[in-house]
Tab-separated table of C-alpha atoms in Angstrom:
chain	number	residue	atom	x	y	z
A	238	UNK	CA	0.000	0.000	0.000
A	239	UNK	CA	2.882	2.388	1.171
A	240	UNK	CA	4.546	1.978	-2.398
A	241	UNK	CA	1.233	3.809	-4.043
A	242	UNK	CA	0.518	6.443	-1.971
A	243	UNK	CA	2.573	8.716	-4.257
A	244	UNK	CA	0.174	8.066	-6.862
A	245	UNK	CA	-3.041	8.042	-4.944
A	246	UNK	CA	-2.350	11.201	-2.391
A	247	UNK	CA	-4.938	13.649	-4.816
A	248	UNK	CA	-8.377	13.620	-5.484
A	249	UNK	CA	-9.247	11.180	-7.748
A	250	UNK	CA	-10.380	11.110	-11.091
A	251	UNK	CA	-13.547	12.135	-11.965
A	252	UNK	CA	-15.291	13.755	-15.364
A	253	UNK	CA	-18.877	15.008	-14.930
A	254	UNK	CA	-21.468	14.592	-17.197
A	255	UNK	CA	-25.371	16.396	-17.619
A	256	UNK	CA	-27.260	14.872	-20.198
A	257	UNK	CA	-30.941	16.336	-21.452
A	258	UNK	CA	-32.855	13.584	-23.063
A	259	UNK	CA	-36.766	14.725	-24.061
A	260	UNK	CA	-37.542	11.882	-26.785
A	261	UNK	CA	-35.404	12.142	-29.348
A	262	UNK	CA	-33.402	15.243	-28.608
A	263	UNK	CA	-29.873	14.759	-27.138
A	264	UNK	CA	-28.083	17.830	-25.257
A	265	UNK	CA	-26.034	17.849	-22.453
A	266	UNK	CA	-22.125	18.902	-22.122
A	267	UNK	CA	-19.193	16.367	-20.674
A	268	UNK	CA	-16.794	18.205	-18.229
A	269	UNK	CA	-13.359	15.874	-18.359
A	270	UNK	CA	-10.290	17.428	-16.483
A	271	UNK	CA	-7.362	18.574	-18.918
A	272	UNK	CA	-4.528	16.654	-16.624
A	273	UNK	CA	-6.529	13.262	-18.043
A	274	UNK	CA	-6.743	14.436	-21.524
A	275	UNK	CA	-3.386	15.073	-21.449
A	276	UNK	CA	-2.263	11.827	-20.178
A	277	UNK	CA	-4.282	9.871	-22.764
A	278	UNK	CA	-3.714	12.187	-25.725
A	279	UNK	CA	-0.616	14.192	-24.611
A	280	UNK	CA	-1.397	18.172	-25.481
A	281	UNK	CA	1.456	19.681	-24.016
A	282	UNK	CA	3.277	20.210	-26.860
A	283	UNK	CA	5.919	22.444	-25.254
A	284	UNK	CA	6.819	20.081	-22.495
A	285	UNK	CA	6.586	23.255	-20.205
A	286	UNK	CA	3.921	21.376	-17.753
A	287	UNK	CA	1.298	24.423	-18.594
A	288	UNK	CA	-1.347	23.552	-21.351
A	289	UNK	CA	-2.690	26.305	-23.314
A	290	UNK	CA	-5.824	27.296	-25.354
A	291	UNK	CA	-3.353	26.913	-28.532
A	292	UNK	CA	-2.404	23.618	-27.816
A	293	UNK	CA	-6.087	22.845	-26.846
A	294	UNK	CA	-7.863	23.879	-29.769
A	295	UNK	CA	-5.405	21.578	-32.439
A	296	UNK	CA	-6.530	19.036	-30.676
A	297	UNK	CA	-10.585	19.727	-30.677
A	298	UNK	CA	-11.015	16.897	-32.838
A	299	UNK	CA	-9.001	14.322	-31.361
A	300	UNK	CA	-10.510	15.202	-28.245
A	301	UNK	CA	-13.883	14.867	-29.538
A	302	UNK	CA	-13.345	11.729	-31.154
A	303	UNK	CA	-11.580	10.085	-28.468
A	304	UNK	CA	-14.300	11.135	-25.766
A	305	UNK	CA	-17.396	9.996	-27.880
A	306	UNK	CA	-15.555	6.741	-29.030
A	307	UNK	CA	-15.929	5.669	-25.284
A	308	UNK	CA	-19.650	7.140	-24.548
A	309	UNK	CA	-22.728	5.704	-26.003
A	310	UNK	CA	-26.322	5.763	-25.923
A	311	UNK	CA	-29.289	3.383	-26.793
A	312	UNK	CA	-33.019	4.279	-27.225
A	313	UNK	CA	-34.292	1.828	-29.527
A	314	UNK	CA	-31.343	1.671	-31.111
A	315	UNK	CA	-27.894	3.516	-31.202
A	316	UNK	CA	-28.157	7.158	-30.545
A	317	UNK	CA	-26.246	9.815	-32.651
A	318	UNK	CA	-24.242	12.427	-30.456
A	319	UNK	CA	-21.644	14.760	-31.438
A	320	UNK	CA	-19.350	17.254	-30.128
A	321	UNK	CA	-20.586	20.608	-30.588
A	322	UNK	CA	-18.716	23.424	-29.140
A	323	UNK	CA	-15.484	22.965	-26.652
A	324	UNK	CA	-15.000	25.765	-23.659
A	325	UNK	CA	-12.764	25.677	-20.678
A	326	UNK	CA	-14.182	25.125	-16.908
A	327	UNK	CA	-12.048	25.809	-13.811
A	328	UNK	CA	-13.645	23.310	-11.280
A	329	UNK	CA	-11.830	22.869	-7.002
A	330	UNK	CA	-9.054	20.788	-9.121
A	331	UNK	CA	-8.085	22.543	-11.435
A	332	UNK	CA	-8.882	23.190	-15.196
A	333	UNK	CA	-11.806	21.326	-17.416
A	334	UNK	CA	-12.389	20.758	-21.014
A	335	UNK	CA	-15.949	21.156	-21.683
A	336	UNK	CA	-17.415	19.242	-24.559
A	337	UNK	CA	-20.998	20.738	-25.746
A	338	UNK	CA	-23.094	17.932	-26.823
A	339	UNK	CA	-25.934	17.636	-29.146
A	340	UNK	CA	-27.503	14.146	-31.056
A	341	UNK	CA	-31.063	12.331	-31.319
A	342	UNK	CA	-32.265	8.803	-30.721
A	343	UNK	CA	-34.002	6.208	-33.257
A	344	UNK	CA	-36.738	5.834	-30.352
A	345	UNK	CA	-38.714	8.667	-28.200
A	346	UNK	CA	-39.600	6.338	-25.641
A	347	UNK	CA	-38.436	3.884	-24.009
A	348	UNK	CA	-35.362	2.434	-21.710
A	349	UNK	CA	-31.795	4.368	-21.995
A	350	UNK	CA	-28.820	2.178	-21.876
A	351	UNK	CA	-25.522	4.380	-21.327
A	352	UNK	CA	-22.042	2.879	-21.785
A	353	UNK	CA	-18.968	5.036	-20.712
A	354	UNK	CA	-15.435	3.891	-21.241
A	355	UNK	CA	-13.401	7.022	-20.241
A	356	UNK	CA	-10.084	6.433	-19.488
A	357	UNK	CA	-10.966	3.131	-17.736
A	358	UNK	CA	-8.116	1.277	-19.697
A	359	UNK	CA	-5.922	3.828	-18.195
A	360	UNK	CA	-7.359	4.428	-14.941
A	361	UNK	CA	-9.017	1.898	-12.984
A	362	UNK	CA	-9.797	4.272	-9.880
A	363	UNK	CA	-11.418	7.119	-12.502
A	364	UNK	CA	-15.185	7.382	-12.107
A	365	UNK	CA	-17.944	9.233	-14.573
A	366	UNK	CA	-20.361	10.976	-12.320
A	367	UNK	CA	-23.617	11.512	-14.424
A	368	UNK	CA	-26.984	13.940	-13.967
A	369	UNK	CA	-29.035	12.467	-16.500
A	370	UNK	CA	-32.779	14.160	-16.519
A	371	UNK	CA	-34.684	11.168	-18.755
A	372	UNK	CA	-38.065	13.070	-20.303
A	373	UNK	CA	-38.300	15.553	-17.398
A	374	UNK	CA	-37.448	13.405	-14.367
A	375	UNK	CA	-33.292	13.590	-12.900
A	376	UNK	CA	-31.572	10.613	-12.201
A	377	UNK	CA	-27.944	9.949	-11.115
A	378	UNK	CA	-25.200	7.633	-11.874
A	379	UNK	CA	-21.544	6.381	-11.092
A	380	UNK	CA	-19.609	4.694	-14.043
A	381	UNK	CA	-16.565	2.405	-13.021
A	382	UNK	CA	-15.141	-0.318	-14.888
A	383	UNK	CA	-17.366	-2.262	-12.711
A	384	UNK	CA	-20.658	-0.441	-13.923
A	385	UNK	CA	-19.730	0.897	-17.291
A	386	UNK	CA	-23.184	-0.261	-18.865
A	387	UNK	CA	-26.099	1.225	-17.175
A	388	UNK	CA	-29.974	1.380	-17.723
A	389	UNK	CA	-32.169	3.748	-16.794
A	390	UNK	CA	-36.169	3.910	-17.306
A	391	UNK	CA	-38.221	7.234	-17.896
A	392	UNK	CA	-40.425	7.774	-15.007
A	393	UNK	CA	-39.185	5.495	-13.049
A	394	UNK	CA	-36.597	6.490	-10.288
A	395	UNK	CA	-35.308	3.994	-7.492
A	396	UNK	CA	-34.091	6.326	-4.760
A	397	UNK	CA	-32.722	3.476	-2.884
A	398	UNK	CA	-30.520	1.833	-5.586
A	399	UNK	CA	-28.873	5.207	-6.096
A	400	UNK	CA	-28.989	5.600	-2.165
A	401	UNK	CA	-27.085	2.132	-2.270
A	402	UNK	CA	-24.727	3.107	-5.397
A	403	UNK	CA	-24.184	6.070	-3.041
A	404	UNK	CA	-23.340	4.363	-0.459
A	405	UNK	CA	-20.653	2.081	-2.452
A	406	UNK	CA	-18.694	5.031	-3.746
A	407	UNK	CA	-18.611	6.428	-0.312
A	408	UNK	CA	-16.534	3.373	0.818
A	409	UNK	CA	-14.519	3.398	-2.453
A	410	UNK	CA	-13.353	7.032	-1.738
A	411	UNK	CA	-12.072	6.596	1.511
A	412	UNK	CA	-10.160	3.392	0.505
A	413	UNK	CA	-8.373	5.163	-1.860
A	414	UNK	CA	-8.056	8.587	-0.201
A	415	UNK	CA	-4.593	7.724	1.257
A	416	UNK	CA	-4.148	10.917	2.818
A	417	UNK	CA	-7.627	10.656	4.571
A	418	UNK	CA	-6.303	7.284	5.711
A	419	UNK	CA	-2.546	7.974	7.279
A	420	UNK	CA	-4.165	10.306	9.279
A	421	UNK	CA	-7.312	8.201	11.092
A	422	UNK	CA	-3.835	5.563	11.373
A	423	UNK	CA	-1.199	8.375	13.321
A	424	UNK	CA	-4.462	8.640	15.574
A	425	UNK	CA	-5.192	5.465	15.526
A	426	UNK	CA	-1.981	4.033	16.365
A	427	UNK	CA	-1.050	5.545	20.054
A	428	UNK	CA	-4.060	3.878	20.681
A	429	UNK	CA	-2.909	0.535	22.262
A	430	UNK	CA	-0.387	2.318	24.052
A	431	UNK	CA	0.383	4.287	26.928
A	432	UNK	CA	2.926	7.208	26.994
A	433	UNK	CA	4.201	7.147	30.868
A	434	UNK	CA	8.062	8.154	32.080
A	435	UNK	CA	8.750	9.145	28.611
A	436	UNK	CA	8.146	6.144	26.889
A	437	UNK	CA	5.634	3.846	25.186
A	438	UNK	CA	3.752	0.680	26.671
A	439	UNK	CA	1.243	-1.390	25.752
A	440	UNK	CA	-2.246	-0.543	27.478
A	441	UNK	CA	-2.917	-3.616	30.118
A	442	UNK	CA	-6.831	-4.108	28.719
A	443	UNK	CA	-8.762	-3.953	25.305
A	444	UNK	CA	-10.878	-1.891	26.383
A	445	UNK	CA	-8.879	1.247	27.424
A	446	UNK	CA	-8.310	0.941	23.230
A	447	UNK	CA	-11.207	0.592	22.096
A	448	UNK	CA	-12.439	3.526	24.481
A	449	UNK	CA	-9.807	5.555	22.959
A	450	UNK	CA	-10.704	4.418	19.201
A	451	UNK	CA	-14.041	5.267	19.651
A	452	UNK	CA	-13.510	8.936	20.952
A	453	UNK	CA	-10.957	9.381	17.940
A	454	UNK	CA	-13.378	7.762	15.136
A	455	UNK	CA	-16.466	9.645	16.440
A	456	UNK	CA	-15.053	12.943	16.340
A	457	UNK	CA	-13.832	12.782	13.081
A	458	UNK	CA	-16.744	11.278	11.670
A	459	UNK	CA	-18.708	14.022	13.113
A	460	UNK	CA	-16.409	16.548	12.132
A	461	UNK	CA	-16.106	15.842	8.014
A	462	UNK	CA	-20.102	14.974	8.334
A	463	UNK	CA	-20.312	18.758	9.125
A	464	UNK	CA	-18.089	19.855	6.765
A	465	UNK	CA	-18.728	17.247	4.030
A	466	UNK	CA	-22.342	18.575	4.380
A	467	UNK	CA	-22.287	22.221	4.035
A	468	UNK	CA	-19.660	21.842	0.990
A	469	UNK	CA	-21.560	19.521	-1.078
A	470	UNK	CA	-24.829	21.981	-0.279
A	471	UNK	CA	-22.857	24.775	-1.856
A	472	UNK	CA	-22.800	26.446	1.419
A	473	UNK	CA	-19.148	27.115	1.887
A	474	UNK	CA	-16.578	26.258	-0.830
A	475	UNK	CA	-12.471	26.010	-0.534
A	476	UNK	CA	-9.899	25.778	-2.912
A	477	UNK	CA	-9.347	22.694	-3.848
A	478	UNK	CA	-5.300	23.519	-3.155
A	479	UNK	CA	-5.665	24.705	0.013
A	480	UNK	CA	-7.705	21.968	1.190
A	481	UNK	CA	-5.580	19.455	0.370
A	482	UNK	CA	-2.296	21.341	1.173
A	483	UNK	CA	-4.345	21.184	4.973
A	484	UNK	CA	-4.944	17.255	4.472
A	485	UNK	CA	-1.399	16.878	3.975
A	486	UNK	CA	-0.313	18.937	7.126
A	487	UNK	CA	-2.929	17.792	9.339
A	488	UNK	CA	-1.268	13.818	8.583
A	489	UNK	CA	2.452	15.297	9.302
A	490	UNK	CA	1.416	17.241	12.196
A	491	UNK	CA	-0.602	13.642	13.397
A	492	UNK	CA	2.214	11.647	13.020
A	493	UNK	CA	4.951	14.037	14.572
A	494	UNK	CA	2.632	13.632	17.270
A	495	UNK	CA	3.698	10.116	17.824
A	496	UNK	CA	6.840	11.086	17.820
A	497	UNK	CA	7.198	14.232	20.032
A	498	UNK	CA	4.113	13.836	21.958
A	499	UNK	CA	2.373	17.449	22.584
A	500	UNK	CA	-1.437	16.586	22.781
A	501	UNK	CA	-2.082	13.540	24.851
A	502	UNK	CA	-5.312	12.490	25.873
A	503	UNK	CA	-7.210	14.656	23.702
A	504	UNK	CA	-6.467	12.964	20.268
A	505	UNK	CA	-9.937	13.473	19.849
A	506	UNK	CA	-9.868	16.880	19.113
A	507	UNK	CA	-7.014	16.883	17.005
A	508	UNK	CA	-9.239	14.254	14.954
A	509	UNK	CA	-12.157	16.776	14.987
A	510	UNK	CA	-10.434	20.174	13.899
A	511	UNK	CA	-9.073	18.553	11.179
A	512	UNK	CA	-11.747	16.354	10.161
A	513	UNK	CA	-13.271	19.304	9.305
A	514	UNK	CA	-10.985	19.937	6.528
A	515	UNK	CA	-10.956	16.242	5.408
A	516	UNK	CA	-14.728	16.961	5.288
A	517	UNK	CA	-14.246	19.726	2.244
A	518	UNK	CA	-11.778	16.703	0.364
A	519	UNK	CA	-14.399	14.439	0.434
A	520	UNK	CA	-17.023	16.627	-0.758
A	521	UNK	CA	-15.378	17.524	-3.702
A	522	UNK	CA	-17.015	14.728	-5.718
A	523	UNK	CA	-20.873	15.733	-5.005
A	524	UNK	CA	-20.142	19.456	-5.409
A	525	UNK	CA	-18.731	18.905	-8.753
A	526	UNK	CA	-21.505	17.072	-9.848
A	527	UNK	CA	-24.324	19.951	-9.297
A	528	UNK	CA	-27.141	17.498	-8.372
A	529	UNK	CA	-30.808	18.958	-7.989
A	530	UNK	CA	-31.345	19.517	-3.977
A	531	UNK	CA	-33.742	16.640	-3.216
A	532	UNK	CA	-31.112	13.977	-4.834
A	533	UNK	CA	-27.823	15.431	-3.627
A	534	UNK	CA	-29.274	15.280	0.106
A	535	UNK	CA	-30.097	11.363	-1.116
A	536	UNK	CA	-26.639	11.230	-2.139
A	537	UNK	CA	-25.086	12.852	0.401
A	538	UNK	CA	-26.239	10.755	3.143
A	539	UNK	CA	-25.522	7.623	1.456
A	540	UNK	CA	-22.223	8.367	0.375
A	541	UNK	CA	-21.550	9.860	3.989
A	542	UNK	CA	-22.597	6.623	5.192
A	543	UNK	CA	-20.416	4.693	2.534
A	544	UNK	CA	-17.262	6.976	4.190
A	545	UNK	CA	-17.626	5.850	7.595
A	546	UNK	CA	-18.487	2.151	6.673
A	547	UNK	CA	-15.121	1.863	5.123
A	548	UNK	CA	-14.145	3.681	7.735
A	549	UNK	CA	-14.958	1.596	9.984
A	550	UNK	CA	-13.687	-1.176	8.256
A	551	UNK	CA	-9.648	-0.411	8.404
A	552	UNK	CA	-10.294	0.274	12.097
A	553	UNK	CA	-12.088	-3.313	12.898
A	554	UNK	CA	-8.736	-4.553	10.811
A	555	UNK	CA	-6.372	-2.188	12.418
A	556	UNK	CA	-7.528	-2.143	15.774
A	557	UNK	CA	-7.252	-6.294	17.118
A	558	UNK	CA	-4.184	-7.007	15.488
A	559	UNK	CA	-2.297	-3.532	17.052
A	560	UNK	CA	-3.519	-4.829	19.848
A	561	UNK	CA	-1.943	-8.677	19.983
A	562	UNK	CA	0.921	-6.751	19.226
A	563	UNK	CA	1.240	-3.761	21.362
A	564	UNK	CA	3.956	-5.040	23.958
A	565	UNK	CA	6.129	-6.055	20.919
A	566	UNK	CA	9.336	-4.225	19.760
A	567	UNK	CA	7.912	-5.140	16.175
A	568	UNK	CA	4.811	-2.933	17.400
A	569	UNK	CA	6.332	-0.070	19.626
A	570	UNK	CA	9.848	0.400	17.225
A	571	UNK	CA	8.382	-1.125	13.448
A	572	UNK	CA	4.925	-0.406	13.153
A	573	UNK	CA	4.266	3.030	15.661
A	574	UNK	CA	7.855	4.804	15.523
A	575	UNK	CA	8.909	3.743	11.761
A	576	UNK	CA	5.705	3.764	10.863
A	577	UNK	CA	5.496	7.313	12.212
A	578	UNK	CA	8.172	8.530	10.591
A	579	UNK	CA	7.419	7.048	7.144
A	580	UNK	CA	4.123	8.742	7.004
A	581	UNK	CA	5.527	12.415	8.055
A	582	UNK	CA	8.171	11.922	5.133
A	583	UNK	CA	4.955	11.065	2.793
A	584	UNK	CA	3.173	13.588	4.129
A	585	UNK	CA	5.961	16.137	3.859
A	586	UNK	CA	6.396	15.336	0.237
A	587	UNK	CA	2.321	15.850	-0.256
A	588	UNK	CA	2.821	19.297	1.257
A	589	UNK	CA	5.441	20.672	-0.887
A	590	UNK	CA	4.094	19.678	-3.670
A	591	UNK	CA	0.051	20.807	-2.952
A	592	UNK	CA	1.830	23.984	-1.393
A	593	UNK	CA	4.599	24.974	-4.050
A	594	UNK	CA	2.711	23.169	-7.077
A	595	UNK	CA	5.397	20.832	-7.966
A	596	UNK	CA	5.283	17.288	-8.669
A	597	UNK	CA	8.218	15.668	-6.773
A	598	UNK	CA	7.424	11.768	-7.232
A	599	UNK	CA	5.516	10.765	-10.359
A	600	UNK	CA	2.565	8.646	-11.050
């Protein structure tokens, strides 16, 4: 796990697209980030790291082509789409090509079968978040290579199976939200210890850790609920940079902790002040997406509940076998002092680059 955190420490991939279908007529525009289009089609023709409207526009119609080659839509039969106009969108993360899109279908009633391909032989972990409003009623989707094919039937709108696809990419995003995990682990791991005379020791019963585990876990649950909440209402909105230039200092400041111990006892609240800025990285993913009120509260509260399910799941791993271990060398030198130290010098490495904008290990 350690050797991909380089790769995994942003937010993940993620195009948006609105589609208007009202019988026949097609419209709708497909908001895919520039970084992916330049790792599939490579626009930076410069090679100075910057991509610019002149390089973009050349490359209209390869863009257009390569997108719509991996989209497609049945009503009836195969429906016609094309690329109509191309703009530029700055979204939390950065820059966004914006395809326009127009088409009809053979049939003006009828189930709509959507296939999207994006980028899934490149990127397993990239997902295609969709508003699709089928003959005046809004429905919502997640494409992974998992669920690239998916129907969906005028009129008819199951709340709970997008409460439950909800609910599924809310565990997915904290499983690969490294940063979001080293940092419920640096608070996690003091916890089947005791710091007394200057050193560590193992805790003499269960359920002094699990007392300890639940303070930690409940605070920051609490905390990015609140957070995760009012972003992803469009109630308060961070840059995406400084948000996850936070993230990466609230996971060196947690495991320096471990190290140099300053706030004992009260881990809790460390896990609270900045779960409230883990709160604004997780909500990136419905706030992009611009759902209608009533479904992004569905959404929200299932993919809320996804987070701390998966959540909950490292820390029912994490938490017996730290335990067995606790009065172990392997445990108090390997796992809680190298362990420590490991994830400030990942962490450290997160900062600079989120801070200064570089890119100091590649992908």
């Amino acid at each position: 796990m350690l050797c991909s955190l380089p790769a995994l420490a942003h937010k993940a991939s993620d195009s948006y697209l609105v589609l208007d279908i009202k019988g026949q007529e097609v419209s709708g525009q497909w908001d895919i980030a520039l970084r992916d289009i330049d790792f599939a089609l490579g626009l930076d023709q410069d090679g100075n790291g910057e991509i610019n409207w002149g390089e973009l526009r050349t490359r209209h119609a390869d863009i257009a082509a390569w997108a719509l080659s991996r989209l497609s839509l049945k009503r009836g039969e195969s429906c016609t789409v094309q690329v109509t106009q191309h703009q530029v969108d700055e979204h939390t993360d950065g820059s966004y090509a914006v395809l326009k899109l127009a088409g009809t279908c053979p049939g003006a009633t009828g189930e709509l079968t959507l296939n999207y391909r994006l980028l899934f032989e490149l990127d397993a972990l990239h997902r295609g978040l969709l508003r699709l409003s089928l003959d005046g009623v809004t429905q919502t989707g997640v494409f992974s290579p998992a669920r690239a094919e998916q129907r969906f039937v005028a009129g008819e709108m199951s709340r709970l199976a997008q409460f439950k696809q909800y609910v599924v990419e809310g565990v997915w995003h904290i499983w690969i939200g490294f940063d979001h995990i080293l940092f419920l682990l640096s608070l996690l791991l003091p916890a089947v210890l005791v710091h007394d005379a200057r050193r560590w020791r193992g805790v003499e019963r269960f359920s002094q850790s699990l007392r300890e585990v639940l303070w930690v876990v409940t605070s920051f649950t609490v905390a990015h609920s609140i957070t995760l909440s009012l972003a992803a209402l469009g109630l308060i909105s961070l840059p995406s940079r400084l948000v996850e230039s936070v993230i990466a200092l609230s996971v060196v400041l947690a495991a320096a902790n471990n190290l140099w111990p300053v706030v004992e006892g009260k881990r809790w609240l460390v896990a609270f002040c900045f779960g409230l800025i883990h709160g604004f990285g997780f909500a990136s993913v419905l706030a992009e997406l611009g759902l209608p009120q009533e479904t992004l509260v569905l959404s929200l509260i299932g993919f809320n509940l996804g987070v701390e399910t998966g959540q909950l799941a490292i820390v029912a791993v994490f938490l017996p076998v730290a335990y067995l271990l606790r009065h172990t060398s392997l445990y108090r030198r390997g796992v809680f002092v190298g362990g420590s130290l490991l994830t400030m010098a990942v962490a450290l490495i997160w900062l600079a680059e989120r801070v200064f904008d570089l890119k100091l290990i590649s992908s």
